[in-house]
CSV table of C-alpha atoms in Angstrom, one decimal:
chain,number,residue,atom,x,y,z
A,744,MET,CA,15.7,-17.2,-7.6
A,745,SER,CA,14.5,-14.1,-9.4
A,746,ASN,CA,16.9,-11.2,-9.9
A,747,GLU,CA,14.8,-8.9,-12.0
A,748,PHE,CA,14.5,-6.1,-9.4
A,749,ASP,CA,16.9,-3.3,-8.4
A,750,VAL,CA,15.3,-2.9,-5.0
A,751,VAL,CA,13.1,-5.1,-2.8
A,752,VAL,CA,11.1,-3.3,-0.2
A,753,ILE,CA,10.0,-5.6,2.7
A,754,GLY,CA,6.8,-4.2,4.2
A,755,GLY,CA,3.8,-2.8,2.3
A,756,GLY,CA,2.5,-0.2,4.8
A,757,PRO,CA,2.6,3.5,4.1
A,758,VAL,CA,6.4,3.8,4.6
A,759,GLY,CA,7.3,0.9,2.4
A,760,LEU,CA,4.8,1.9,-0.3
A,761,TRP,CA,6.0,5.5,-0.3
A,762,LEU,CA,9.6,4.3,-0.7
A,763,ALA,CA,8.5,2.2,-3.6
A,764,CYS,CA,6.7,5.2,-5.2
A,765,GLU,CA,9.9,7.2,-5.0
A,766,LEU,CA,12.0,4.5,-6.6
A,767,ALA,CA,9.5,3.8,-9.4
A,768,LEU,CA,9.2,7.5,-10.1
A,769,ALA,CA,12.9,7.4,-10.9
A,770,LYS,CA,12.5,4.3,-13.2
A,771,VAL,CA,14.0,1.9,-10.7
A,772,LYS,CA,12.6,-1.7,-10.8
A,773,VAL,CA,11.2,-2.2,-7.3
A,774,LEU,CA,9.3,-5.0,-5.7
A,775,VAL,CA,7.2,-4.7,-2.5
A,776,LEU,CA,6.7,-7.9,-0.4
A,777,GLU,CA,3.9,-7.7,2.2
A,778,ARG,CA,3.1,-10.5,4.6
A,779,ARG,CA,-0.6,-9.5,4.9
A,780,THR,CA,-3.0,-10.7,2.2
A,781,GLU,CA,-5.2,-7.6,2.5
A,782,ARG,CA,-4.7,-3.9,3.3
A,783,VAL,CA,-4.9,-3.1,7.0
A,784,THR,CA,-8.4,-1.8,7.9
A,785,GLN,CA,-7.4,-0.6,11.4
A,786,SER,CA,-6.1,2.9,11.5
A,787,ARG,CA,-3.3,3.1,14.1
A,788,ALA,CA,-2.1,6.4,12.7
A,789,LEU,CA,-4.8,9.1,12.4
A,790,THR,CA,-2.6,12.2,11.7
A,791,LEU,CA,-0.9,13.6,8.7
A,792,HIS,CA,1.3,16.5,9.7
A,793,GLY,CA,2.1,19.5,7.5
A,794,ARG,CA,5.5,18.3,6.3
A,795,THR,CA,4.1,14.9,5.2
A,796,LEU,CA,1.5,16.8,3.2
A,797,GLU,CA,4.4,18.8,1.7
A,798,VAL,CA,6.0,15.5,0.7
A,799,PHE,CA,2.9,14.5,-1.1
A,800,ALA,CA,2.7,18.0,-2.7
A,801,LEU,CA,6.3,17.7,-3.9
A,802,ARG,CA,5.0,14.8,-6.0
A,803,GLY,CA,1.8,16.6,-7.0
A,804,ILE,CA,-0.7,14.4,-5.1
A,805,ALA,CA,-1.5,16.3,-1.9
A,806,GLU,CA,-5.0,17.0,-3.0
A,807,ARG,CA,-5.9,13.3,-3.0
A,808,PHE,CA,-5.3,13.3,0.8
A,809,LEU,CA,-6.8,16.8,1.5
A,810,SER,CA,-10.0,15.8,-0.2
A,811,GLN,CA,-10.6,13.0,2.2
A,812,GLY,CA,-9.4,14.4,5.5
A,813,ARG,CA,-10.2,17.0,8.1
A,814,PRO,CA,-7.7,19.8,8.6
A,815,ASN,CA,-7.2,21.3,12.1
A,816,PRO,CA,-4.9,24.3,12.7
A,817,GLY,CA,-4.4,23.3,16.4
A,818,PHE,CA,-2.8,20.2,17.9
A,819,PHE,CA,-1.9,19.1,21.4
A,820,PHE,CA,1.5,18.7,22.9
A,821,GLY,CA,1.6,16.2,25.7
A,822,GLY,CA,-2.1,16.7,26.3
A,823,LEU,CA,-1.5,20.3,27.6
A,824,ASP,CA,-4.5,22.6,27.6
A,825,THR,CA,-3.0,25.2,25.3
A,826,LEU,CA,-2.8,23.8,21.7
A,827,LEU,CA,0.0,24.2,19.3
A,828,ASP,CA,-0.9,26.8,16.7
A,829,PHE,CA,0.2,25.5,13.2
A,830,SER,CA,-1.6,28.4,11.4
A,831,THR,CA,1.4,30.6,11.7
A,832,LEU,CA,3.8,28.2,10.0
A,833,ASP,CA,5.4,28.9,6.6
A,834,SER,CA,3.6,26.3,4.5
A,835,ARG,CA,0.7,25.8,2.2
A,836,PHE,CA,-0.3,23.2,4.8
A,837,PRO,CA,-0.3,25.0,8.2
A,838,PHE,CA,-2.5,22.4,9.9
A,839,THR,CA,-2.8,18.8,10.8
A,840,LEU,CA,-5.0,16.6,8.6
A,841,PHE,CA,-7.0,14.0,10.5
A,842,LEU,CA,-7.2,11.0,8.1
A,843,PRO,CA,-7.4,7.3,9.0
A,844,GLN,CA,-4.2,5.4,8.2
A,845,ALA,CA,-6.3,2.9,6.2
A,846,THR,CA,-7.2,5.8,3.8
A,847,THR,CA,-3.6,7.1,3.7
A,848,GLU,CA,-2.3,3.6,2.9
A,849,ARG,CA,-4.9,3.1,0.2
A,850,LEU,CA,-4.0,6.4,-1.5
A,851,ILE,CA,-0.3,5.7,-1.4
A,852,GLU,CA,-0.9,2.2,-2.8
A,853,GLU,CA,-3.0,3.6,-5.6
A,854,ARG,CA,-0.1,6.0,-6.4
A,855,ALA,CA,2.4,3.0,-6.4
A,856,LEU,CA,0.2,1.0,-8.8
A,857,GLU,CA,0.0,4.0,-11.1
A,858,LEU,CA,3.8,4.1,-11.2
A,859,GLY,CA,4.0,0.4,-12.0
A,860,VAL,CA,5.2,-0.9,-8.6
A,861,ASP,CA,5.0,-4.7,-8.3
A,862,ILE,CA,3.2,-5.4,-4.9
A,863,ARG,CA,3.0,-9.0,-3.8
A,864,ARG,CA,0.8,-9.7,-0.8
A,865,GLY,CA,0.8,-12.8,1.3
A,866,HIS,CA,4.6,-13.0,1.0
A,867,LEU,CA,6.2,-13.7,4.4
A,868,VAL,CA,9.9,-12.9,4.3
A,869,GLU,CA,11.9,-15.3,6.5
A,870,GLN,CA,15.6,-14.8,5.5
A,871,VAL,CA,17.6,-11.8,4.4
A,872,GLU,CA,21.2,-12.1,3.5
A,873,GLN,CA,23.7,-9.9,1.5
A,874,ASN,CA,27.0,-10.3,-0.3
A,875,ALA,CA,29.3,-7.9,-2.1
A,876,ASP,CA,26.9,-7.1,-4.9
A,877,SER,CA,23.4,-8.2,-4.0
A,878,VAL,CA,20.8,-9.0,-1.3
A,879,ILE,CA,19.0,-12.4,-1.1
A,880,ILE,CA,15.5,-12.5,0.2
A,881,ARG,CA,13.7,-15.8,0.9
A,882,GLY,CA,10.3,-16.7,2.4
A,883,ARG,CA,6.9,-18.3,1.8
A,884,ASN,CA,3.8,-17.4,-0.1
A,885,GLY,CA,1.4,-19.7,1.7
A,886,GLU,CA,3.2,-23.1,1.4
A,887,THR,CA,5.1,-22.0,-1.7
A,888,PRO,CA,8.7,-20.9,-1.1
A,889,PHE,CA,10.1,-17.8,-3.0
A,890,GLY,CA,13.5,-16.2,-3.4
A,891,PHE,CA,14.6,-12.9,-4.9
A,892,ALA,CA,18.0,-11.3,-5.5
A,893,ALA,CA,18.3,-7.5,-5.8
A,894,ARG,CA,21.0,-4.9,-5.7
A,895,TYR,CA,19.5,-3.3,-2.5
A,896,ALA,CA,16.7,-4.0,0.0
A,897,ALA,CA,14.8,-1.9,2.5
A,898,GLY,CA,13.1,-3.1,5.7
A,899,ALA,CA,9.9,-1.2,6.3
A,900,ASP,CA,8.4,-4.2,8.1
A,901,GLY,CA,7.4,-2.7,11.4
A,902,ALA,CA,8.5,-2.9,15.1
A,903,ARG,CA,9.3,-6.6,15.0
A,904,SER,CA,11.2,-6.2,11.8
A,905,ILE,CA,12.6,-9.5,10.3
A,906,VAL,CA,15.1,-7.4,8.4
A,907,ARG,CA,16.5,-5.6,11.5
A,908,GLN,CA,16.8,-8.9,13.3
A,909,ALA,CA,18.5,-10.6,10.3
A,910,LEU,CA,21.1,-7.8,10.3
A,911,ALA,CA,21.5,-8.1,14.1
A,912,ILE,CA,20.9,-4.4,14.6
A,913,ASP,CA,20.3,-3.5,18.2
A,914,PHE,CA,16.9,-1.8,18.9
A,915,VAL,CA,17.9,0.2,22.0
A,916,GLY,CA,15.6,2.3,24.1
A,917,HIS,CA,13.1,2.3,27.0
A,918,PRO,CA,10.7,-0.5,28.0
A,919,ALA,CA,7.0,0.0,28.5
A,920,ARG,CA,5.9,1.5,31.8
A,921,HIS,CA,2.4,2.8,30.9
A,922,THR,CA,-0.5,1.7,28.7
A,923,MET,CA,-2.8,3.9,26.7
A,924,THR,CA,-6.1,2.6,25.3
A,925,LEU,CA,-7.2,3.9,22.0
A,926,ALA,CA,-10.7,3.5,20.5
A,927,ASP,CA,-12.3,4.7,17.3
A,928,VAL,CA,-16.0,5.2,18.2
A,929,ALA,CA,-19.2,7.1,17.5
A,930,LEU,CA,-20.2,9.5,20.3
A,931,ASP,CA,-23.8,10.1,21.3
A,932,ALA,CA,-22.8,12.9,23.7
A,933,PRO,CA,-19.6,14.5,22.2
A,934,PRO,CA,-18.0,17.5,23.9
A,935,GLU,CA,-18.4,20.9,22.3
A,936,ARG,CA,-14.7,21.2,21.4
A,937,PRO,CA,-13.7,19.0,18.5
A,938,VAL,CA,-10.2,18.4,19.8
A,939,LEU,CA,-10.0,17.9,23.6
A,940,THR,CA,-7.3,16.9,26.1
A,941,LEU,CA,-7.8,16.5,29.8
A,942,VAL,CA,-5.5,15.3,32.5
A,943,ASN,CA,-6.6,15.2,36.2
A,944,GLU,CA,-6.4,12.9,39.2
A,945,ALA,CA,-8.5,10.2,37.4
A,946,GLY,CA,-6.1,9.9,34.4
A,947,GLY,CA,-5.5,11.3,30.9
A,948,LEU,CA,-8.0,11.7,28.0
A,949,VAL,CA,-7.4,12.8,24.5
A,950,LEU,CA,-10.3,13.1,22.0
A,951,ALA,CA,-10.1,14.1,18.3
A,952,PRO,CA,-12.3,13.6,15.2
A,953,ARG,CA,-11.3,10.6,13.1
A,954,GLY,CA,-11.7,12.5,9.8
A,955,ASP,CA,-14.6,10.5,8.4
A,956,GLY,CA,-17.3,12.8,9.8
A,957,VAL,CA,-18.7,10.0,12.0
A,958,HIS,CA,-16.2,8.6,14.4
A,959,HIS,CA,-13.9,10.1,17.1
A,960,ARG,CA,-10.7,8.7,18.5
A,961,ILE,CA,-10.5,8.4,22.3
A,962,GLY,CA,-7.3,7.8,24.0
A,963,VAL,CA,-7.3,7.2,27.8
A,964,ILE,CA,-4.8,6.3,30.6
A,965,ASP,CA,-6.4,5.2,33.8
A,966,ALA,CA,-4.6,6.6,36.8
A,967,SER,CA,-5.8,3.7,39.0
A,968,SER,CA,-4.3,1.1,36.5
A,969,PRO,CA,-1.5,2.8,34.5
A,970,TYR,CA,-0.2,-0.4,33.0
A,971,SER,CA,-1.8,-3.4,31.3
A,972,ALA,CA,-0.1,-5.8,28.9
A,973,PRO,CA,-0.9,-4.7,25.3
A,974,SER,CA,-2.2,-8.2,24.6
A,975,GLU,CA,-4.7,-8.0,27.4
A,976,PRO,CA,-8.3,-7.7,26.0
A,977,VAL,CA,-10.0,-4.4,26.2
A,978,SER,CA,-13.7,-3.6,26.0
A,979,LEU,CA,-15.7,-0.6,25.0
A,980,ALA,CA,-17.2,-0.6,28.5
A,981,GLU,CA,-13.8,-0.2,30.0
A,982,VAL,CA,-12.9,2.7,27.7
A,983,ALA,CA,-16.3,4.4,28.3
A,984,ALA,CA,-16.0,4.1,32.1
A,985,CYS,CA,-12.4,5.5,32.1
A,986,ALA,CA,-13.3,8.4,29.8
A,987,ALA,CA,-16.4,9.2,32.0
A,988,ARG,CA,-14.3,9.4,35.2
A,989,ILE,CA,-11.8,11.7,33.6
A,990,PHE,CA,-14.2,13.9,31.6
A,991,GLY,CA,-16.9,14.1,34.3
A,992,ARG,CA,-19.8,12.7,32.3
A,993,ASP,CA,-20.5,9.8,30.0
A,994,LEU,CA,-19.6,10.5,26.4
A,995,ARG,CA,-21.7,7.5,25.4
A,996,PRO,CA,-19.3,5.9,22.9
A,997,ARG,CA,-20.8,3.2,20.7
A,998,ASP,CA,-20.1,1.2,17.5
A,999,PRO,CA,-16.4,0.8,17.9
A,1000,VAL,CA,-14.4,0.5,14.7
A,1001,TRP,CA,-11.2,-0.4,16.5
A,1002,ILE,CA,-10.0,-0.7,20.1
A,1003,SER,CA,-6.4,-1.4,21.1
A,1004,ARG,CA,-3.7,-0.8,23.7
A,1005,PHE,CA,-0.5,1.0,23.2
A,1006,THR,CA,2.5,1.5,25.5
A,1007,ASP,CA,5.2,4.1,26.0
A,1008,GLU,CA,7.9,1.7,24.8
A,1009,SER,CA,10.5,3.7,22.8
A,1010,ARG,CA,13.3,2.2,20.7
A,1011,LEU,CA,15.7,3.3,18.0
A,1012,ALA,CA,17.8,1.2,15.7
A,1013,GLU,CA,21.5,1.4,16.3
A,1014,CYS,CA,22.0,2.1,12.6
A,1015,TYR,CA,19.7,2.7,9.6
A,1016,ARG,CA,22.1,1.2,7.0
A,1017,LYS,CA,24.1,-2.0,6.8
A,1018,GLU,CA,25.9,-2.1,3.4
A,1019,ARG,CA,23.1,-2.8,0.9
A,1020,ILE,CA,20.2,-2.9,3.3
A,1021,PHE,CA,18.3,0.0,4.9
A,1022,LEU,CA,15.7,0.4,7.6
A,1023,ALA,CA,12.8,2.9,7.6
A,1024,GLY,CA,9.7,3.7,9.7
A,1025,ASP,CA,8.8,1.5,12.6
A,1026,ALA,CA,11.6,-0.9,11.7
A,1027,ALA,CA,14.0,1.9,12.6
A,1028,HIS,CA,12.1,3.6,15.4
A,1029,ILE,CA,9.1,3.0,17.6
A,1030,ASN,CA,7.6,5.6,20.0
A,1031,PRO,CA,4.6,6.3,22.2
A,1032,PRO,CA,1.6,7.5,20.1
A,1033,MET,CA,1.8,11.1,21.5
A,1034,GLY,CA,1.9,13.8,18.8
A,1035,GLY,CA,0.9,11.4,16.0
A,1036,GLN,CA,4.4,11.5,14.6
A,1037,GLY,CA,5.5,7.9,13.9
A,1038,MET,CA,4.0,7.3,10.5
A,1039,ASN,CA,4.9,10.8,9.4
A,1040,VAL,CA,8.5,10.5,10.3
A,1041,GLY,CA,8.6,7.1,8.5
A,1042,ILE,CA,7.2,8.5,5.3
A,1043,GLN,CA,9.8,11.3,5.5
A,1044,ASP,CA,12.5,8.6,6.0
A,1045,ALA,CA,11.3,7.0,2.8
A,1046,MET,CA,11.3,10.4,1.0
A,1047,ASN,CA,14.9,10.9,2.1
A,1048,LEU,CA,16.1,7.5,1.0
A,1049,GLY,CA,14.2,7.0,-2.3
A,1050,TRP,CA,15.9,9.6,-4.5
A,1051,LYS,CA,19.3,8.9,-3.1
A,1052,LEU,CA,19.1,5.2,-3.8
A,1053,ALA,CA,17.8,5.8,-7.3
A,1054,SER,CA,20.7,8.1,-8.0
A,1055,VAL,CA,23.2,5.5,-7.0
A,1056,ILE,CA,21.4,2.8,-9.0
A,1057,HIS,CA,21.4,5.0,-12.1
A,1058,GLY,CA,25.0,6.0,-11.6
A,1059,THR,CA,24.4,9.8,-11.1
A,1060,ALA,CA,25.7,9.7,-7.5
A,1061,SER,CA,28.4,7.8,-5.7
A,1062,ASP,CA,27.6,5.2,-3.0
A,1063,GLU,CA,28.7,7.6,-0.3
A,1064,ILE,CA,25.4,9.6,-0.7
A,1065,LEU,CA,23.7,6.6,0.8
A,1066,ASP,CA,25.5,7.1,4.1
A,1067,SER,CA,23.8,10.5,4.3
A,1068,TYR,CA,20.5,8.6,4.8
A,1069,GLN,CA,21.6,7.6,8.2
A,1070,SER,CA,23.5,10.8,9.1
A,1071,GLU,CA,20.4,12.8,8.2
A,1072,ARG,CA,17.5,10.7,9.4
A,1073,ARG,CA,18.8,8.9,12.6
A,1074,PRO,CA,19.2,12.2,14.4
A,1075,ILE,CA,15.5,12.8,13.6
A,1076,GLY,CA,14.7,9.5,15.1
A,1077,GLU,CA,16.6,10.5,18.3
A,1078,ALA,CA,14.7,13.8,18.5
A,1079,LEU,CA,11.5,11.9,18.0
A,1080,GLN,CA,12.3,9.6,20.8
A,1081,ASP,CA,12.9,12.5,23.2
A,1082,ASP,CA,9.9,14.4,22.0
A,1083,THR,CA,7.4,11.5,22.4
A,1084,LEU,CA,8.8,10.4,25.8
A,1085,ALA,CA,8.5,14.0,27.1
A,1086,GLN,CA,5.0,14.2,25.9
A,1087,PHE,CA,4.0,10.9,27.4
A,1088,ALA,CA,5.6,11.9,30.7
A,1089,LEU,CA,3.3,15.0,30.7
A,1090,PHE,CA,0.3,12.9,29.9
A,1091,SER,CA,0.8,10.0,32.3
A,1092,ALA,CA,1.5,11.6,35.7
A,1093,PHE,CA,-1.5,12.5,37.8
A,1094,ASP,CA,-0.2,13.6,41.2
A,1095,PRO,CA,-0.5,17.3,42.3
A,1096,PRO,CA,3.2,18.2,41.4
A,1097,ALA,CA,2.8,16.8,37.9
A,1098,LEU,CA,-0.6,18.6,37.4
A,1099,ALA,CA,1.1,21.9,38.6
A,1100,LEU,CA,3.9,21.4,36.0
A,1101,ARG,CA,1.3,20.9,33.3
A,1102,ARG,CA,-0.4,24.1,34.2
A,1103,MET,CA,2.9,26.0,34.1
A,1104,LEU,CA,3.9,24.5,30.7
A,1105,SER,CA,0.5,25.2,29.3
A,1106,GLY,CA,1.0,28.8,30.1
A,1107,PHE,CA,4.4,28.8,28.4
A,1108,LEU,CA,2.7,27.6,25.2
A,1109,ARG,CA,0.8,30.9,25.2
A,1110,VAL,CA,4.2,32.6,24.4
A,1111,PRO,CA,4.3,32.8,20.6
A,1112,GLU,CA,8.0,32.0,20.3
A,1113,VAL,CA,7.7,28.8,22.5
A,1114,ASN,CA,4.5,27.7,20.7
A,1115,ARG,CA,6.2,28.2,17.3
A,1116,GLN,CA,9.3,26.2,18.2
A,1117,LEU,CA,7.3,23.2,19.4
A,1118,SER,CA,4.9,23.5,16.4
A,1119,ASP,CA,7.9,23.4,14.0
A,1120,GLN,CA,9.2,20.4,15.9
A,1121,LEU,CA,6.0,18.4,15.9
A,1122,SER,CA,4.9,19.2,12.3
A,1123,GLY,CA,8.2,18.3,10.8
A,1124,PHE,CA,8.7,21.8,9.3
A,1125,GLY,CA,11.6,22.4,11.6
A,1126,VAL,CA,13.8,19.6,10.2
A,1127,ALA,CA,17.0,20.8,8.7
A,1128,TYR,CA,20.1,18.8,7.6
A,1129,PRO,CA,23.4,20.4,8.7
A,1130,GLU,CA,25.9,18.5,6.7
A,1131,PRO,CA,26.4,18.8,2.9
A,1132,LEU,CA,25.5,15.8,0.7
A,1133,PHE,CA,28.6,16.2,-1.4
A,1134,LYS,CA,31.5,18.5,-1.8
A,1135,ALA,CA,30.6,21.9,-3.3
A,1136,GLU,CA,32.1,22.6,-6.7
A,1137,HIS,CA,32.0,25.3,-9.4
A,1138,ASN,CA,31.6,28.2,-6.9
A,1139,TRP,CA,28.8,26.5,-5.0
A,1140,GLU,CA,28.7,27.2,-1.3
A,1141,HIS,CA,27.4,25.2,1.6
A,1142,ARG,CA,26.0,28.1,3.6
A,1143,LYS,CA,25.3,27.5,7.3
A,1144,GLY,CA,21.6,28.2,8.1
A,1145,VAL,CA,20.6,27.9,4.4
A,1146,SER,CA,22.0,24.6,3.1
A,1147,GLY,CA,19.8,21.8,4.5
A,1148,HIS,CA,17.0,24.3,4.9
A,1149,ARG,CA,13.5,23.2,3.9
A,1150,LEU,CA,11.8,25.3,1.2
A,1151,SER,CA,8.0,25.7,1.2
A,1152,ASP,CA,6.0,25.8,-2.0
A,1153,GLY,CA,6.4,29.5,-2.3
A,1154,ASP,CA,5.6,31.8,-5.2
A,1155,LEU,CA,8.4,32.3,-7.8
A,1156,VAL,CA,8.6,35.3,-10.2
A,1157,LEU,CA,10.1,34.0,-13.4
A,1158,ARG,CA,12.3,35.8,-15.8
A,1159,ASP,CA,9.5,36.5,-18.3
A,1160,GLY,CA,7.4,38.1,-15.5
A,1161,SER,CA,5.1,35.1,-15.1
A,1162,ARG,CA,4.5,33.4,-11.7
A,1163,ALA,CA,4.9,29.8,-10.6
A,1164,THR,CA,5.4,27.8,-7.4
A,1165,LEU,CA,8.5,25.7,-6.6
A,1166,TYR,CA,7.1,22.2,-6.1
A,1167,PRO,CA,6.0,21.5,-9.7
A,1168,TYR,CA,9.7,21.7,-10.7
A,1169,LEU,CA,10.4,18.9,-8.3
A,1170,GLN,CA,7.4,16.8,-9.1
A,1171,GLU,CA,9.2,14.1,-11.1
A,1172,GLY,CA,11.9,13.6,-8.5
A,1173,ARG,CA,14.5,15.8,-10.2
A,1174,TRP,CA,16.8,18.5,-8.7
A,1175,ALA,CA,15.9,22.1,-9.3
A,1176,LEU,CA,18.4,24.9,-10.0
A,1177,LEU,CA,16.9,28.3,-9.2
A,1178,GLN,CA,18.9,31.1,-10.7
A,1179,VAL,CA,18.7,34.7,-11.9
A,1180,ALA,CA,21.0,34.2,-14.9
A,1181,ALA,CA,19.5,31.9,-17.4
A,1182,LYS,CA,18.0,32.3,-20.9
A,1183,SER,CA,14.7,30.5,-20.4
A,1184,ASN,CA,12.2,29.8,-17.6
A,1185,ALA,CA,12.9,26.1,-17.2
A,1186,THR,CA,14.8,23.4,-19.0
A,1187,HIS,CA,16.3,19.9,-18.3
A,1188,VAL,CA,19.9,19.1,-17.8
A,1189,ARG,CA,20.9,15.4,-18.1
A,1190,ASP,CA,17.5,14.3,-17.0
A,1191,ALA,CA,18.6,15.1,-13.4
A,1192,ILE,CA,17.9,18.7,-12.9
A,1193,ASN,CA,15.4,21.4,-13.9
A,1194,ILE,CA,16.8,24.9,-14.4
A,1195,VAL,CA,14.4,27.7,-13.4
A,1196,SER,CA,15.1,31.2,-14.4
A,1197,LEU,CA,14.1,33.9,-11.9
A,1198,ALA,CA,13.5,37.6,-12.5
A,1199,PRO,CA,16.3,39.7,-11.1
A,1200,GLY,CA,15.4,41.4,-7.8
A,1201,ALA,CA,11.8,40.1,-7.9
A,1202,ASN,CA,11.9,37.3,-5.4
A,1203,ASP,CA,11.8,37.5,-1.6
A,1204,GLY,CA,13.3,35.5,1.2
A,1205,LEU,CA,16.2,33.2,0.6
A,1206,LEU,CA,15.6,33.3,-3.2
A,1207,GLY,CA,16.4,37.0,-3.2
A,1208,LYS,CA,19.7,36.6,-1.4
A,1209,PHE,CA,21.6,34.4,-3.8
A,1210,ALA,CA,22.3,34.3,-7.5
A,1211,SER,CA,21.4,30.6,-7.6
A,1212,MET,CA,20.2,27.8,-5.3
A,1213,LEU,CA,20.4,24.1,-5.9
A,1214,VAL,CA,17.4,22.3,-4.4
A,1215,ARG,CA,17.3,18.6,-3.7
A,1216,PRO,CA,14.4,16.4,-5.0
A,1217,ASP,CA,13.0,16.3,-1.4
A,1218,GLY,CA,12.7,20.1,-1.3
A,1219,TYR,CA,15.8,20.9,0.9
A,1220,VAL,CA,18.5,23.4,-0.2
A,1221,ALA,CA,21.7,21.6,-1.1
A,1222,HIS,CA,24.0,24.5,-2.1
A,1223,VAL,CA,23.8,28.2,-3.0
A,1224,ARG,CA,25.9,30.5,-5.1
A,1225,ALA,CA,26.6,34.1,-4.2
A,1226,VAL,CA,25.9,36.9,-6.6
A,1227,ASP,CA,29.5,37.1,-7.8
A,1228,GLY,CA,29.4,33.4,-8.6
A,1229,ALA,CA,26.5,33.4,-10.9
A,1230,GLY,CA,26.6,32.2,-14.5
A,1231,SER,CA,27.6,28.6,-14.3
A,1232,THR,CA,24.9,25.9,-14.5
A,1233,GLU,CA,27.2,23.0,-14.0
A,1234,PHE,CA,25.9,20.3,-11.6
A,1235,ALA,CA,27.9,17.6,-10.0
A,1236,ALA,CA,26.7,15.2,-7.4
């Protein structure tokens, strides 16, 4: 039994790997156990939304993903004809990046290895137990048994999570009623529009470029056969015929990279934390593929948990901060469940009343305020955390509508007149204190916080309304200090 690790992450997909990255960045000893011997080559997820790109930008690696994907400022909601317009959103990344999951996973794994994460493939976890001060993980590597003890563990091991089952956490929700077939193919007769959705009496069709410049992803629901078991074999001929009936002509798909069936099953873990063990990603929530949100929400789960867990391990925060992982992220899982079920309902009903409803809602999306609200919701930019992480001290305020608010990587005017952006100050996983009253542009306090000195009266937006602002390592505002409270740089978590 080895006990050389602080945290064992079970599951080496994008979510588990990103959690490991965050822990290793904070100098936490972390081990990733993955049952597969090789990286996944199939790309279930195709979409990186803007907030996930911000997560990568917060750690200085967004360009790695941008250089290999295809950005698109519009995205579909429930397959409605009117696309969501991300171009108006307040971010350096006002778009969706089409990038195969296999590429996303490879890039995150490369980051993990750079940070020294120990990744062990071919390790099937079979038992997870915990006691007052540790977690015990046992399993097999081929025929060889293994065992690890760690202070904490995280299950990022997918929809059939062994960790969730070991903890007897209920996975409540809605069973499957419809089946959607997805295929990554080359098209000999592609449509003129690069992103296309179509719903009519024959069924539902969604089409988008895969991001590699060669293949497209086709998703279809056949109105004449709305449900097939996910395990039932599917052929390219079946996909081609269904797409042709809906689209009105043969798109001539060929050379399939991957074909699979998905359902509208939707489930949410009853809790995200049991004492020393946490759930993230598909282990905590599964949803229909509408909106391409699942992997994105999972990576954002990992971003939320990583720095909190590291803070407790290093003794800079009390254990109660770990409860905020569930209180902050489970409501996001609930919202994701409602969002994806609503979208699937729009995409999977083909009778005249349902089609009339689609036309009406598509018209509503041409109203800028409605489009903006759903764009914020789908992209992840609209996530805000209402409760404070810790009690405010030393004149700090928890200001409703500000605390818990996401900050984009906006321009900063520093005290000496130079300019910078926010995210580089958060790049190493520290907090940032933005304030008008300080002697230098940036310094470190107790290796936990960067102090950034701003020029008086020179910054706009939220930064211009307060004397100082404490920013979490994940880019959300923790607390602010009014003008008459300026001067103190004390920080207590």
